[in-house]
Amino acid sequence: MFIGCSTNGFYPQLSPIAALTAIGMLGFTHAELTLYHRRHYTEAAFRACGQAARAAGVSIDVVHLEPNEHRAFDPDRAVVTEAWENFDRAIAGAARIGAKTVIWQGPMRAEYPIEAGFDPFLEVLYELDCRCQNAGIRLAIENTSVMMLSTLRDLMAVGPRLPSGVG
């Protein structure tokens, strides 16, 4: 079977580690690991998730980032620096556990309204894609109601604006 399941479906009742175990017990062979808190971005947390997944016979193919840990457009430079450190931790952790893709939902609308234009967002997206590519990881972006890319139309507007080196 090649059907996957997300740890998000078990949150907050189960931790990511317990969710990976449950995913395997339910017969799924692939998983999306959703990171919810800063503590999920540590090397030890990725190692523990990788071990739990292997023990459960589950391959973690996707790592889904927590938007609050990636505030790349915050006016506080320290928060932006921390956002990039978290991106780097997530990419390294994804590579360590064998994930092939990292999903980012982009900035929250409160942090970066779409009316601000696409150029600064595309610069961050391009840099993030470069970092992912350097680690052998694919980057996926997801639209969701509270984020800058809140509609399918918003998401579709990004593609034609991407630099040629992305992806």
PDB file of N, CA and C in Angstrom, residues 5-7 10 14-31 33 48-60:
ATOM      1  N   CYS A   5      -0.923   9.074   5.566  1.00  0.00           N
ATOM      2  CA  CYS A   5      -1.783   9.706   6.555  1.00  0.00           C
ATOM      3  C   CYS A   5      -0.959  10.801   7.235  1.00  0.00           C
ATOM      4  N   SER A   6      -1.608  11.847   7.678  1.00  0.00           N
ATOM      5  CA  SER A   6      -0.905  12.937   8.343  1.00  0.00           C
ATOM      6  C   SER A   6      -1.004  12.823   9.855  1.00  0.00           C
ATOM      7  N   THR A   7       0.070  13.185  10.530  1.00  0.00           N
ATOM      8  CA  THR A   7       0.022  13.246  11.993  1.00  0.00           C
ATOM      9  C   THR A   7      -0.962  14.326  12.437  1.00  0.00           C
ATOM     10  N   PHE A  10      -4.257  13.389  14.071  1.00  0.00           N
ATOM     11  CA  PHE A  10      -4.242  12.850  15.432  1.00  0.00           C
ATOM     12  C   PHE A  10      -4.007  13.936  16.483  1.00  0.00           C
ATOM     13  N   LEU A  14      -2.726  13.056  20.167  1.00  0.00           N
ATOM     14  CA  LEU A  14      -1.481  12.289  20.174  1.00  0.00           C
ATOM     15  C   LEU A  14      -0.311  13.171  19.767  1.00  0.00           C
ATOM     16  N   SER A  15       0.821  12.900  20.354  1.00  0.00           N
ATOM     17  CA  SER A  15       2.058  13.572  19.952  1.00  0.00           C
ATOM     18  C   SER A  15       2.441  13.079  18.559  1.00  0.00           C
ATOM     19  N   PRO A  16       3.342  13.768  17.873  1.00  0.00           N
ATOM     20  CA  PRO A  16       3.773  13.267  16.564  1.00  0.00           C
ATOM     21  C   PRO A  16       4.326  11.841  16.625  1.00  0.00           C
ATOM     22  N   ILE A  17       5.073  11.521  17.666  1.00  0.00           N
ATOM     23  CA  ILE A  17       5.647  10.172  17.794  1.00  0.00           C
ATOM     24  C   ILE A  17       4.535   9.138  17.957  1.00  0.00           C
ATOM     25  N   ALA A  18       3.589   9.411  18.856  1.00  0.00           N
ATOM     26  CA  ALA A  18       2.470   8.480  19.055  1.00  0.00           C
ATOM     27  C   ALA A  18       1.614   8.394  17.792  1.00  0.00           C
ATOM     28  N   ALA A  19       1.457   9.512  17.089  1.00  0.00           N
ATOM     29  CA  ALA A  19       0.674   9.507  15.846  1.00  0.00           C
ATOM     30  C   ALA A  19       1.340   8.642  14.786  1.00  0.00           C
ATOM     31  N   LEU A  20       2.655   8.715  14.672  1.00  0.00           N
ATOM     32  CA  LEU A  20       3.364   7.877  13.693  1.00  0.00           C
ATOM     33  C   LEU A  20       3.186   6.398  14.012  1.00  0.00           C
ATOM     34  N   THR A  21       3.215   6.062  15.289  1.00  0.00           N
ATOM     35  CA  THR A  21       2.981   4.678  15.707  1.00  0.00           C
ATOM     36  C   THR A  21       1.560   4.251  15.336  1.00  0.00           C
ATOM     37  N   ALA A  22       0.586   5.124  15.610  1.00  0.00           N
ATOM     38  CA  ALA A  22      -0.808   4.814  15.277  1.00  0.00           C
ATOM     39  C   ALA A  22      -0.998   4.686  13.768  1.00  0.00           C
ATOM     40  N   ILE A  23      -0.338   5.532  13.004  1.00  0.00           N
ATOM     41  CA  ILE A  23      -0.436   5.472  11.543  1.00  0.00           C
ATOM     42  C   ILE A  23       0.019   4.106  11.043  1.00  0.00           C
ATOM     43  N   GLY A  24       1.119   3.619  11.592  1.00  0.00           N
ATOM     44  CA  GLY A  24       1.598   2.287  11.222  1.00  0.00           C
ATOM     45  C   GLY A  24       0.641   1.195  11.657  1.00  0.00           C
ATOM     46  N   MET A  25       0.099   1.307  12.866  1.00  0.00           N
ATOM     47  CA  MET A  25      -0.831   0.292  13.368  1.00  0.00           C
ATOM     48  C   MET A  25      -2.111   0.253  12.537  1.00  0.00           C
ATOM     49  N   LEU A  26      -2.477   1.375  11.939  1.00  0.00           N
ATOM     50  CA  LEU A  26      -3.672   1.427  11.095  1.00  0.00           C
ATOM     51  C   LEU A  26      -3.421   0.885   9.692  1.00  0.00           C
ATOM     52  N   GLY A  27      -2.171   0.555   9.408  1.00  0.00           N
ATOM     53  CA  GLY A  27      -1.840  -0.042   8.120  1.00  0.00           C
ATOM     54  C   GLY A  27      -1.326   0.917   7.067  1.00  0.00           C
ATOM     55  N   PHE A  28      -1.184   2.184   7.422  1.00  0.00           N
ATOM     56  CA  PHE A  28      -0.626   3.149   6.472  1.00  0.00           C
ATOM     57  C   PHE A  28       0.885   2.967   6.399  1.00  0.00           C
ATOM     58  N   THR A  29       1.442   3.204   5.242  1.00  0.00           N
ATOM     59  CA  THR A  29       2.888   3.019   5.063  1.00  0.00           C
ATOM     60  C   THR A  29       3.636   4.332   4.859  1.00  0.00           C
ATOM     61  N   HIS A  30       2.909   5.422   4.703  1.00  0.00           N
ATOM     62  CA  HIS A  30       3.530   6.727   4.466  1.00  0.00           C
ATOM     63  C   HIS A  30       2.865   7.766   5.360  1.00  0.00           C
ATOM     64  N   ALA A  31       3.646   8.806   5.711  1.00  0.00           N
ATOM     65  CA  ALA A  31       3.095   9.824   6.599  1.00  0.00           C
ATOM     66  C   ALA A  31       3.588  11.215   6.241  1.00  0.00           C
ATOM     67  N   LEU A  33       4.492  14.426   8.421  1.00  0.00           N
ATOM     68  CA  LEU A  33       4.792  14.831   9.793  1.00  0.00           C
ATOM     69  C   LEU A  33       4.534  16.322   9.913  1.00  0.00           C
ATOM     70  N   ALA A  48      13.737  11.125  17.015  1.00  0.00           N
ATOM     71  CA  ALA A  48      12.706  10.307  17.669  1.00  0.00           C
ATOM     72  C   ALA A  48      11.555   9.995  16.710  1.00  0.00           C
ATOM     73  N   CYS A  49      11.153  10.969  15.910  1.00  0.00           N
ATOM     74  CA  CYS A  49      10.085  10.721  14.924  1.00  0.00           C
ATOM     75  C   CYS A  49      10.542   9.718  13.874  1.00  0.00           C
ATOM     76  N   GLY A  50      11.775   9.858  13.426  1.00  0.00           N
ATOM     77  CA  GLY A  50      12.315   8.907  12.451  1.00  0.00           C
ATOM     78  C   GLY A  50      12.348   7.495  13.003  1.00  0.00           C
ATOM     79  N   GLN A  51      12.779   7.360  14.260  1.00  0.00           N
ATOM     80  CA  GLN A  51      12.832   6.037  14.887  1.00  0.00           C
ATOM     81  C   GLN A  51      11.433   5.455  15.051  1.00  0.00           C
ATOM     82  N   ALA A  52      10.488   6.279  15.497  1.00  0.00           N
ATOM     83  CA  ALA A  52       9.111   5.798  15.678  1.00  0.00           C
ATOM     84  C   ALA A  52       8.507   5.368  14.346  1.00  0.00           C
ATOM     85  N   ALA A  53       8.760   6.149  13.309  1.00  0.00           N
ATOM     86  CA  ALA A  53       8.223   5.806  11.987  1.00  0.00           C
ATOM     87  C   ALA A  53       8.814   4.495  11.489  1.00  0.00           C
ATOM     88  N   ARG A  54      10.135   4.359  11.593  1.00  0.00           N
ATOM     89  CA  ARG A  54      10.771   3.104  11.137  1.00  0.00           C
ATOM     90  C   ARG A  54      10.232   1.911  11.910  1.00  0.00           C
ATOM     91  N   ALA A  55      10.090   2.047  13.229  1.00  0.00           N
ATOM     92  CA  ALA A  55       9.577   0.951  14.052  1.00  0.00           C
ATOM     93  C   ALA A  55       8.143   0.587  13.667  1.00  0.00           C
ATOM     94  N   ALA A  56       7.390   1.571  13.183  1.00  0.00           N
ATOM     95  CA  ALA A  56       5.995   1.336  12.796  1.00  0.00           C
ATOM     96  C   ALA A  56       5.857   0.937  11.333  1.00  0.00           C
ATOM     97  N   GLY A  57       6.984   0.879  10.609  1.00  0.00           N
ATOM     98  CA  GLY A  57       6.928   0.536   9.192  1.00  0.00           C
ATOM     99  C   GLY A  57       6.385   1.660   8.320  1.00  0.00           C
ATOM    100  N   VAL A  58       6.618   2.889   8.758  1.00  0.00           N
ATOM    101  CA  VAL A  58       6.082   4.067   8.077  1.00  0.00           C
ATOM    102  C   VAL A  58       7.225   4.910   7.524  1.00  0.00           C
ATOM    103  N   SER A  59       7.056   5.385   6.315  1.00  0.00           N
ATOM    104  CA  SER A  59       8.001   6.309   5.694  1.00  0.00           C
ATOM    105  C   SER A  59       7.448   7.726   5.835  1.00  0.00           C
ATOM    106  N   ILE A  60       8.238   8.626   6.421  1.00  0.00           N
ATOM    107  CA  ILE A  60       7.820  10.033   6.492  1.00  0.00           C
ATOM    108  C   ILE A  60       8.263  10.688   5.194  1.00  0.00           C
TER     109      ILE A  60
END
